[in-house]
Coordinates of C-alpha atoms in Angstrom, one line a residue:
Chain A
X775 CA -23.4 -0.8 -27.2
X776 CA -21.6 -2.8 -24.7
X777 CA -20.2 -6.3 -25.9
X778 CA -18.6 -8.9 -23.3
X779 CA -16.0 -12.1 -24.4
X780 CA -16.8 -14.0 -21.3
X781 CA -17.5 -18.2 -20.3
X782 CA -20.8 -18.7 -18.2
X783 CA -18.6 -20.0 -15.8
X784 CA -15.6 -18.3 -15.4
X785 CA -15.4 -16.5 -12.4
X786 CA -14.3 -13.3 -13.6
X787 CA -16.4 -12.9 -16.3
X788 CA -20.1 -13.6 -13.4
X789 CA -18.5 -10.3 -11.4
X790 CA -18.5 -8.3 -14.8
X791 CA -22.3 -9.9 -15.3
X792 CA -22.9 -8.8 -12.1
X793 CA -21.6 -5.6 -12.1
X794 CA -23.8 -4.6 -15.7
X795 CA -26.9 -6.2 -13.7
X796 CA -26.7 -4.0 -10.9
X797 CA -25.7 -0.7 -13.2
X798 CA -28.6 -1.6 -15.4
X799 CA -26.8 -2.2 -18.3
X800 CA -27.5 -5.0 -21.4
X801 CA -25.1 -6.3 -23.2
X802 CA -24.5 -8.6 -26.2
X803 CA -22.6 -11.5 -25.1
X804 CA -20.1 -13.9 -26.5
X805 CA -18.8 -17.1 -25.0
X806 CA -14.9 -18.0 -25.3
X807 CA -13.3 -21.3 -24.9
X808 CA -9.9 -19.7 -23.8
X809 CA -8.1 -22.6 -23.8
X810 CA -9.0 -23.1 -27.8
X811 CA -6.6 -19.8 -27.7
X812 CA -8.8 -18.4 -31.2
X813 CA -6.8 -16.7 -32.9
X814 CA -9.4 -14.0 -33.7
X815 CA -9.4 -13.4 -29.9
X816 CA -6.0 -13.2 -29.6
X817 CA -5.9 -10.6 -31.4
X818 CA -8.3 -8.1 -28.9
X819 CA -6.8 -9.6 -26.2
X820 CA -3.2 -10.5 -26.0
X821 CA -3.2 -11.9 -22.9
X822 CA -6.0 -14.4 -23.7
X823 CA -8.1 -13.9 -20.5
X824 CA -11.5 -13.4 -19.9
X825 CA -13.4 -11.0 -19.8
X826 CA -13.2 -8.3 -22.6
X827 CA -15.2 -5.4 -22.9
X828 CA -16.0 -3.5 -25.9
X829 CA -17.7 -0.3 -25.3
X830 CA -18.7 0.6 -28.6
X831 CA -15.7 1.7 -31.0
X832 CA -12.3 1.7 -29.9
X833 CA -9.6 -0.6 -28.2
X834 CA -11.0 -3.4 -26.2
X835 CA -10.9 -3.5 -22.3
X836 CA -9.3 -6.3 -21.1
X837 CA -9.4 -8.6 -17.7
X838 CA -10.9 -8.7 -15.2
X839 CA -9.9 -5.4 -12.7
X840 CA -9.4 -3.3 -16.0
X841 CA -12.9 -3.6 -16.7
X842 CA -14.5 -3.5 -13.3
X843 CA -12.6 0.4 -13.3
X844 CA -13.7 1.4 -16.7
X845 CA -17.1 0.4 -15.6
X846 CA -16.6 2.0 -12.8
X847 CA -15.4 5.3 -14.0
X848 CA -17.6 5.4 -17.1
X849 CA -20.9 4.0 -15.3
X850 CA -20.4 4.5 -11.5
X851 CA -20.3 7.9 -10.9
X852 CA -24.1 8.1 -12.4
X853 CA -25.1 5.2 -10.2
X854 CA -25.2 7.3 -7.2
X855 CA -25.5 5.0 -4.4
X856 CA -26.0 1.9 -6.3
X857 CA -21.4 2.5 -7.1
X858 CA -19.8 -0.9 -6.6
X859 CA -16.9 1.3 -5.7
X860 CA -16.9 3.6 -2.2
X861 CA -16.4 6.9 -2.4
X862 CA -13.2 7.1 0.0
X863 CA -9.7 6.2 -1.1
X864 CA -9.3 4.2 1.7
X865 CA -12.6 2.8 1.4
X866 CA -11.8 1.7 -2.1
X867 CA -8.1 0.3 -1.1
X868 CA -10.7 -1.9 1.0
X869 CA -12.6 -3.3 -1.5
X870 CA -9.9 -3.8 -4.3
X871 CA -7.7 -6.0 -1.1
X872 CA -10.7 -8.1 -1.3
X873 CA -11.5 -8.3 -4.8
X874 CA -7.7 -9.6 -5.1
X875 CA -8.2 -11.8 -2.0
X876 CA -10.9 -13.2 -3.9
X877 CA -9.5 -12.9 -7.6
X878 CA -6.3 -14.2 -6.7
X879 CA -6.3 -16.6 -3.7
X880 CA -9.8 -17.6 -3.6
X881 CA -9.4 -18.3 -7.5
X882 CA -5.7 -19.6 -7.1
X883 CA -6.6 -22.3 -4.0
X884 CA -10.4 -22.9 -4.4
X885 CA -12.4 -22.2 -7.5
X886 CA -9.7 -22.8 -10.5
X887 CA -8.8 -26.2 -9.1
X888 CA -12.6 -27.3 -9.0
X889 CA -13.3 -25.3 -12.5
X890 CA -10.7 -26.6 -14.0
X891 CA -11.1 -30.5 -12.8
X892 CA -14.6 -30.3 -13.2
X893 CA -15.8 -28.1 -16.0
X894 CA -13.0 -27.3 -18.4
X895 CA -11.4 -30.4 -19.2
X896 CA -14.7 -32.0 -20.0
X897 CA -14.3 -29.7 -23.2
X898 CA -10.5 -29.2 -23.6
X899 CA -8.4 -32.3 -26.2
X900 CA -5.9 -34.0 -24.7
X901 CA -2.8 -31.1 -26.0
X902 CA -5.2 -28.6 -24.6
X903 CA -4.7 -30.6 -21.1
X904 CA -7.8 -32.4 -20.9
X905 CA -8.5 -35.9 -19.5
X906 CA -9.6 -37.0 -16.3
X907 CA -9.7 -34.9 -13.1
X908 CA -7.0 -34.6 -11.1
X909 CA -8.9 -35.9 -7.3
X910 CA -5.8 -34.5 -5.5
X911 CA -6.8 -31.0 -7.1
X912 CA -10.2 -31.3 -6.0
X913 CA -9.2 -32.3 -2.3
X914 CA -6.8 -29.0 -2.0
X915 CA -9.9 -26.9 -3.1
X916 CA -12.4 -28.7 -0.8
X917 CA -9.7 -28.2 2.0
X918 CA -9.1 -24.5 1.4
X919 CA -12.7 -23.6 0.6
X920 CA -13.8 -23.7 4.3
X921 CA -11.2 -21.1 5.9
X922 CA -12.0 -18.6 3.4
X923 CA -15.6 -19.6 4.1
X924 CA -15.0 -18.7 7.9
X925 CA -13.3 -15.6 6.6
X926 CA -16.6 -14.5 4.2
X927 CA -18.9 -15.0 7.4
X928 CA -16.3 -13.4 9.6
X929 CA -16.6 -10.0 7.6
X930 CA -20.2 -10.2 6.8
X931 CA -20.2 -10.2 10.9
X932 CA -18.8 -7.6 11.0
X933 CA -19.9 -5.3 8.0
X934 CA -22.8 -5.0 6.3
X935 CA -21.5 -6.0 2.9
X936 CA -17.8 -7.6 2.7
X937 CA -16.4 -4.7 1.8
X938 CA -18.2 -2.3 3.9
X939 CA -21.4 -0.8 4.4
X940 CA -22.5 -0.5 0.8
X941 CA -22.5 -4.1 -2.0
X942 CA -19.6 -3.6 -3.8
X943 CA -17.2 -5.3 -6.1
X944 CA -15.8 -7.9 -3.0
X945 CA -19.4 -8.7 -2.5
X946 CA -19.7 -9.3 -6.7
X947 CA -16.3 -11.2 -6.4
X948 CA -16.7 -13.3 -3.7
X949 CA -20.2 -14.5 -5.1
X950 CA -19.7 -15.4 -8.3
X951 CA -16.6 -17.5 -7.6
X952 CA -18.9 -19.2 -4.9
X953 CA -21.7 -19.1 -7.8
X954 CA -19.7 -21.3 -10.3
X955 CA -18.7 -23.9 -8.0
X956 CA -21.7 -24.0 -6.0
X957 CA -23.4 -25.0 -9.3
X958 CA -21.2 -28.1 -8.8
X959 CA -22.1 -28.6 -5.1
X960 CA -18.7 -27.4 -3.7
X961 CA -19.8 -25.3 -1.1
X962 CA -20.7 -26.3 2.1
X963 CA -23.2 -24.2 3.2
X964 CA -24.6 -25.7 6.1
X965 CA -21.3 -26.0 8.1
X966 CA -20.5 -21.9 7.1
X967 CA -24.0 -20.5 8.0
X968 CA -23.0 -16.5 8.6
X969 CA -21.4 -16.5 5.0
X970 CA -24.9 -18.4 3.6
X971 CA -26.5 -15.7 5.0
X972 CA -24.7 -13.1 3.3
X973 CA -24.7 -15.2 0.3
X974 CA -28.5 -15.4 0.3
X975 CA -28.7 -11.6 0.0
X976 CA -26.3 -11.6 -2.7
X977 CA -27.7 -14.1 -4.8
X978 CA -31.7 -12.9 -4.3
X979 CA -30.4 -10.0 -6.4
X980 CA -32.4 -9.2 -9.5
X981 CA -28.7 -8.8 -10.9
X982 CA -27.8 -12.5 -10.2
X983 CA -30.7 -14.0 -11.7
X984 CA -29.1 -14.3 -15.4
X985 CA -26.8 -16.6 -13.6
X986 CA -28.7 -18.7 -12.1
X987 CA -30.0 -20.1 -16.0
X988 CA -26.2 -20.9 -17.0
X989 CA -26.0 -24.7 -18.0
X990 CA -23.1 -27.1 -18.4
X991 CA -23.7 -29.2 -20.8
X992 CA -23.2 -33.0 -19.1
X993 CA -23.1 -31.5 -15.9
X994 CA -26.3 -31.1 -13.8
X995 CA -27.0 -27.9 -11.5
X996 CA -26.1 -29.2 -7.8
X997 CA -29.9 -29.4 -5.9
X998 CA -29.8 -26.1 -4.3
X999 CA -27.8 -24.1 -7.3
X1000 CA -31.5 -22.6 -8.2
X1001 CA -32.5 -22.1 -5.0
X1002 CA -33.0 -18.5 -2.8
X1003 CA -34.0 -20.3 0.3
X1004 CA -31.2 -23.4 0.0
Chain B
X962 CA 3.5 10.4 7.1
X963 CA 4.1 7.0 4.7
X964 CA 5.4 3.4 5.7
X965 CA 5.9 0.7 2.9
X966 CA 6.4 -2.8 4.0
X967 CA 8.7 -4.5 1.3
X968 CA 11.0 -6.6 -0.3
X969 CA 14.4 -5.1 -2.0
X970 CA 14.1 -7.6 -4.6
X971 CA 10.2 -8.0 -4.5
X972 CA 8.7 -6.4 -8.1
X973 CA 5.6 -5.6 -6.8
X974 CA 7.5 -3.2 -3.9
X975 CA 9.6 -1.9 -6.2
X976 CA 7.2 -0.3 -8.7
X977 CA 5.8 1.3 -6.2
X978 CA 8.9 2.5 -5.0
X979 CA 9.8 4.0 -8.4
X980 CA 6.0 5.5 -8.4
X981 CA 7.0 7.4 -4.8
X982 CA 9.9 8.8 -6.3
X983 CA 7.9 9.8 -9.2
X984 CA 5.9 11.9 -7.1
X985 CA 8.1 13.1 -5.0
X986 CA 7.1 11.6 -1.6
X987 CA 9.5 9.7 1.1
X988 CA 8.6 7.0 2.7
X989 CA 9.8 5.0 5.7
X990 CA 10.8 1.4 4.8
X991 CA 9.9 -1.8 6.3
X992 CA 11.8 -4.8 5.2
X993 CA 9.5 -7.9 5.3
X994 CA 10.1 -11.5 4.4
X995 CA 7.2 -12.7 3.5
X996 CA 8.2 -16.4 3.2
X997 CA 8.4 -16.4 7.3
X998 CA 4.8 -15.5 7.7
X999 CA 5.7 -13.4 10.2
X1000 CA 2.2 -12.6 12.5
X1001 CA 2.1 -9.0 13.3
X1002 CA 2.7 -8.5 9.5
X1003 CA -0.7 -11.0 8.9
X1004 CA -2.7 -8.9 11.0
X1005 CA -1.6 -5.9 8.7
X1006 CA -2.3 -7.6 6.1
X1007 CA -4.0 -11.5 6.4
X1008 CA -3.0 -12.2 2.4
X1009 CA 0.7 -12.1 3.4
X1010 CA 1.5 -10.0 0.3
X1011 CA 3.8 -7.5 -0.4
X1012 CA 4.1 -3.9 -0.9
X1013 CA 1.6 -2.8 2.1
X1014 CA 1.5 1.0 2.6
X1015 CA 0.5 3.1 5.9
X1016 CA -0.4 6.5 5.1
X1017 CA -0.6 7.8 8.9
X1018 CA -3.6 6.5 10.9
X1019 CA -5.9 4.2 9.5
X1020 CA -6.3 0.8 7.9
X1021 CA -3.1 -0.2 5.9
X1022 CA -3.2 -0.5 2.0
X1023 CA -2.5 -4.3 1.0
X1024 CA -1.4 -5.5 -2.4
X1025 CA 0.1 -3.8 -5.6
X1026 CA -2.9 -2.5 -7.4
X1027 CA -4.3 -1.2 -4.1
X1028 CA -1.9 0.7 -3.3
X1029 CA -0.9 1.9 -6.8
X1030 CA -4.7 3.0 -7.6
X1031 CA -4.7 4.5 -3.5
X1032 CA -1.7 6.3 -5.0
X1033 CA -3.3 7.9 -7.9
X1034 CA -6.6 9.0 -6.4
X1035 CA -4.6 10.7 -3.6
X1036 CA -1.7 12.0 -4.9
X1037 CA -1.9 11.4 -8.8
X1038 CA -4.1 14.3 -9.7
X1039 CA -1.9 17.1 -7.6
X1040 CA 1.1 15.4 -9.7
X1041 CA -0.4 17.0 -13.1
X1042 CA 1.9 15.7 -16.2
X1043 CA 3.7 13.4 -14.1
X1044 CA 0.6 11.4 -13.2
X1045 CA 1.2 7.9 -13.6
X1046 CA -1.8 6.9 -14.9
X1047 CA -3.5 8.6 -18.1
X1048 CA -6.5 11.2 -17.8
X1049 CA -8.8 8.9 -20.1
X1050 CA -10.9 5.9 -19.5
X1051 CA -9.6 3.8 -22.5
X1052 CA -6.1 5.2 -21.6
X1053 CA -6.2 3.7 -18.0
X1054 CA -7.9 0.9 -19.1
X1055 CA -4.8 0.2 -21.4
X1056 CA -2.3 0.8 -18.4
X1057 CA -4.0 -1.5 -16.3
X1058 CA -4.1 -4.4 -18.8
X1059 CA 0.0 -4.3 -19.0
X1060 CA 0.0 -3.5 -15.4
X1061 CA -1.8 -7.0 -14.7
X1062 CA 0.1 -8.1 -18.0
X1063 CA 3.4 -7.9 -16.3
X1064 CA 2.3 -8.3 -12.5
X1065 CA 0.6 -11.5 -13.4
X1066 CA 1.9 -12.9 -16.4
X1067 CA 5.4 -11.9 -16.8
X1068 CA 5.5 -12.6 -13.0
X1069 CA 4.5 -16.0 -12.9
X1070 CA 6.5 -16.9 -16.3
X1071 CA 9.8 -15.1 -15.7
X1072 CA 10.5 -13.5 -12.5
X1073 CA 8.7 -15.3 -9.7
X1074 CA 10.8 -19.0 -11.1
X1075 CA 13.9 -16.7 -11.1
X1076 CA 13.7 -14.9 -7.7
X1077 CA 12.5 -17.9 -5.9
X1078 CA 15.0 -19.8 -7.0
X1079 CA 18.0 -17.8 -7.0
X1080 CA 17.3 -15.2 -4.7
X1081 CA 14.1 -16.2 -1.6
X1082 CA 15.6 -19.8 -1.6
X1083 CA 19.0 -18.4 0.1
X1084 CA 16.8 -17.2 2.7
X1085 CA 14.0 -19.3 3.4
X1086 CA 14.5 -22.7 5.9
X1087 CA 13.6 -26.2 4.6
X1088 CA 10.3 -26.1 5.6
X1089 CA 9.8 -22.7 4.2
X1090 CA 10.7 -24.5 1.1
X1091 CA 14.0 -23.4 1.0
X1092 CA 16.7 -25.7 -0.7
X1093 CA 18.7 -25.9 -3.9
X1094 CA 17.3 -24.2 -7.1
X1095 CA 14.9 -25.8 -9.4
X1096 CA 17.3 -25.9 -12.9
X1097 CA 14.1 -26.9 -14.8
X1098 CA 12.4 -24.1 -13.1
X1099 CA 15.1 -21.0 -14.0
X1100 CA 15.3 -22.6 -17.7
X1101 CA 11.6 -21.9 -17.9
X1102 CA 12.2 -18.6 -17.2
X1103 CA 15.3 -18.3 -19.5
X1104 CA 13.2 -19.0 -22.2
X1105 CA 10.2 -17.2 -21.4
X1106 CA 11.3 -13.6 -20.9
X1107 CA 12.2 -13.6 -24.9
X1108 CA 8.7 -13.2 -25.8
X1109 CA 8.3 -10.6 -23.2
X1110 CA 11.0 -8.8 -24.4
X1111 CA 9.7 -9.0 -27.9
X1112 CA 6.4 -7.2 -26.4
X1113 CA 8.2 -4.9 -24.6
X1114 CA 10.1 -3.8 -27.8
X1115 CA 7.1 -4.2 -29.9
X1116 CA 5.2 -1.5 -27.7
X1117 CA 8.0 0.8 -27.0
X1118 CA 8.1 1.0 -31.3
X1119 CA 4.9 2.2 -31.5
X1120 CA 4.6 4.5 -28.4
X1121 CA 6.2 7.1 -26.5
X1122 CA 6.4 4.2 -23.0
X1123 CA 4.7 1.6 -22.9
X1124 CA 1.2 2.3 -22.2
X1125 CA 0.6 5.9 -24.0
X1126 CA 2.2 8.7 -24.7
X1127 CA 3.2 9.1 -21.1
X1128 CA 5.3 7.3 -18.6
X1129 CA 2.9 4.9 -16.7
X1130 CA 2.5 2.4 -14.3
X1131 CA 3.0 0.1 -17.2
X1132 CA 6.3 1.1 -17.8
X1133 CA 7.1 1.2 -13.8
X1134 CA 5.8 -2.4 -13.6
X1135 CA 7.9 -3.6 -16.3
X1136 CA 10.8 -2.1 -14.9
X1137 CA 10.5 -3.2 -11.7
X1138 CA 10.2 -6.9 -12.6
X1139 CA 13.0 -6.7 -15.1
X1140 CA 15.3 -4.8 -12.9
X1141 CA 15.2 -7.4 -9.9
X1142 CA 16.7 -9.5 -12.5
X1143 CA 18.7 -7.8 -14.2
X1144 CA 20.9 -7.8 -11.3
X1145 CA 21.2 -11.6 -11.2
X1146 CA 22.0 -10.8 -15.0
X1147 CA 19.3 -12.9 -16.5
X1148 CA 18.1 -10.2 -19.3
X1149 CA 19.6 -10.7 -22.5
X1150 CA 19.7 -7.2 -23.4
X1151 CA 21.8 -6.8 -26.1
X1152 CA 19.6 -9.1 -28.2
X1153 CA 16.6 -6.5 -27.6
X1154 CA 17.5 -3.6 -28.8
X1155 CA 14.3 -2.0 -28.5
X1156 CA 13.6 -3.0 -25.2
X1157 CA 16.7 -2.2 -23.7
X1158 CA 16.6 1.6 -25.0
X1159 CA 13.4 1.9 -23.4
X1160 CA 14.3 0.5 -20.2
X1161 CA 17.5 2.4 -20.1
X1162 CA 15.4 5.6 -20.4
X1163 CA 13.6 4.0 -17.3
X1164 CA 16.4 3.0 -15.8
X1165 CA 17.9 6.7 -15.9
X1166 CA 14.9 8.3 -14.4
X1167 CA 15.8 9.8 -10.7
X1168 CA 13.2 7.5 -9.2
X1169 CA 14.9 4.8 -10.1
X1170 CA 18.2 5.3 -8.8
X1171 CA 17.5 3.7 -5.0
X1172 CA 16.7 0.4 -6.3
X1173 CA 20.4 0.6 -7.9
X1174 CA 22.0 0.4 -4.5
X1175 CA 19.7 -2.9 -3.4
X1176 CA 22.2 -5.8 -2.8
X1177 CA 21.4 -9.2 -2.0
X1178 CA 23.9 -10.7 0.5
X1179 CA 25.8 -12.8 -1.2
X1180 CA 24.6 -12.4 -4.7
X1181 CA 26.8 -9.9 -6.6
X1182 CA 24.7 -7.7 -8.6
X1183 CA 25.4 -8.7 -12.7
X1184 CA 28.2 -6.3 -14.3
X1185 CA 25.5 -3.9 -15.8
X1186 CA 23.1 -3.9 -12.8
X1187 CA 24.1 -0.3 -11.9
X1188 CA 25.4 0.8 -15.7
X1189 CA 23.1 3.3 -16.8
X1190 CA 25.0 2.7 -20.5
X1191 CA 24.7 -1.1 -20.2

C-alpha cells in the first residue's frame, strides 16, 4: 500500500503522480498545505517538503529525487521498458541533469514564482506570507519561461524524449511543472511550437489524465488546460 | 581517465572529492569560477553548475547528485563495505533525504550567505555582483547553522554516521558544507559537542585530508581549519 503527502499542484509532487501512472501503481493520497508547517507532518518529514512516500510499514521517503529512486529501484526494474530511468550510467547522469535543470532552475526562475504569486498565497495568512501577488515575481517568470521553452523544443528536436530515446523522469519533470502553470495560462504555446509538440505527447498520456481533473478553488482552469489538441 | 571541474571552496565539489578519495580513484582537477560564466564551461555543462565530471570520452556528468549517483552505479558496488551509499532501498532513500537536506537546505540557509559573501565576493567584478558583504546576510547564517548543528548531533547520537550504520554520502555532504566554513571559522564547535566529534571522525578520514591544504588568497584559513584535535 502506497500512500503519497503531496499538493495537486506542486510540481514535485505531478512527477511522483506521474511516475505511479505510468508504473501502474494506485495510491491513497493526501493533500498538504506545507506552508501551514502541521506538526503531525513535521514529524515524517523533517524537511517539510513535498512529496512523501510511504510504502507500506517503515520510515517515510521523502522529496522529491529520493522518491523518484525508490520508485525506481523498487518498481523500475519490473517495468521493463516502460523504466523512467535508462539502463546506462551515463544515460541516467542524463536524465537526472535534466530532472535538476527542471527541479531546480525551472522551479527556481519559472514555476515557484507563478505558484507561489498565483496559487499559494491565495490560501496562506498574512505571517504565513500571504497577500497580494508580487507582479514583479510574475514578470521574471514570464521572462524566463520562454528560453527554457526554446530549450524543451531544442531537445525534443533532437531526441525522442528529453532525456533520450525512451519517456523518462526529465520528460515527467519538465511536464508537470509546465502542467501546474499552464493551468494558469502561463505558457505560451503558440510562440514555442516544437516543445507543444512534445508536450502534446506527454500530456495524451493515460498517466496524466488524473491531472488534468485537479481544481483550484477560486481559480479557473486556463481554456486550453483540458485540452489534448490545444 | 577522470576530470572534475570545481571550486576549492565550492561544497558540492568537495563532497565529491572526499567520495573519490573514498574509493580510491585520482582525478585531474579543473578549477572553474563559475560566477564568470565562462562559455566553453556552458557548453559542458549549459546549467553553469559545479562539480562536472569527465570519465574519458563521452558526455560530461553535470551537477552533484549526478555525479554522486554516476559514482555509485560505476564504481560503488566494486568498493564493497566502503560503498557510500547503503545496499537497501529504505537505506538509500534515507541517505538521499540528508543528501538533499544539506545540499539544499543547509546550503541555502548557512553556507551559500557565507561563501558568497565572504569568500566568491573577493572574486567576482561589480557586475558579477561582486561588492562588500551583506552583514544582514552572514548574520542569517550565524544563526542558522545552530539548528543544523543540533540535527547534526541529534543523528550522530542515534547512529553510527549520519545516515545508517555506515559512512555515507550523508555524512560526506555534511562535511563538505561545514568544512568550507570552518575555515572562515564560522562553526561554533565547541558548543556542539556531538557534532563536532562526528565531524572530527570525518575530518580525520584519509579522503579528507586534500581539502585541508585549500587556501583562499587572502583569507587565512580559521586557527582549527587544519587541527584534526580542534
Amino acid at each position: 500500500m502506497l500512500n503519497l503527502y503531496h499538493h495537486p499542484f506542486c510540481p514535485f509532487s505531478r512527477c511522483v503522480r506521474i511516475a505511479l501512472g505510468e508504473y501502474g501503481l494506485s495510491a491513497e493520497f493526501v493533500e498538504e498545505r506545507i506552508w501551514e508547517r502541521r506538526r503531525e507532518f513535521l514529524i515524517v518529514n523533517p524537511a517539510g517538503t513535498l512529496p512523501v512516500l510511504l510504502d507500506g510499514e517503515g520510515p517515510a521517503i521523502c522529496g522529491p529525487r529520493p522518491v523518484l529512486e525508490y520508485l525506481d529501484e523498487t518498481r523500475g526494474a519490473e517495468a521493463g521498458a516502460r523504466r523512467l530511468l535508462p539502463d546506462t550510467a551515463r544515460g541516467r547522469a542524463e536524465v537526472r541533469r535534466l530532472l535538476d535543470w527542471f527541479d531546480i532552475r525551472f522551479h527556481e526562475e519559472v514555476s515557484n514564482y507563478l505558484l507561489t504569486e498565483r496559487v499559494y498565497k491565495r490560501f496562506m495568512t498574512p505571517e504565513q506570507g500571504g497577500g497580494a501577488p508580487d507582479s514583479a515575481a510574475i514578470r521574471a517568470a514570464r521572462a524566463n519561461i520562454r528560453y527554457h521553452l526554446h530549450y524543451i523544443g531544442w531537445l525534443a528536436g533532437r531526441r525522442n524524449w528529453l532525456g533520450g530515446d525512451d519517456l523518462s523522469y526529465a520528460d515527467l519533470s519538465a511536464a508537470a511543472h509546465l502542467s501546474s502553470i499552464d493551468y494558469l495560462g502561463e505558457v505560451p504555446w503558440d510562440e514555442f511550437e516544437p516543445a507543444k509538440a512534445w508536450y502534446a505527447r506527454v500530456k495524451s498520456r493515460p498517466s496524466f489524465r488524473p491531472l488534468l481533473v485537479d481544481q483550484i478553488a477560486g481559480v479557473a482552469p486556463s481554456r486550453t488546460y483540458v485540452d489534448l489538441d490545444f
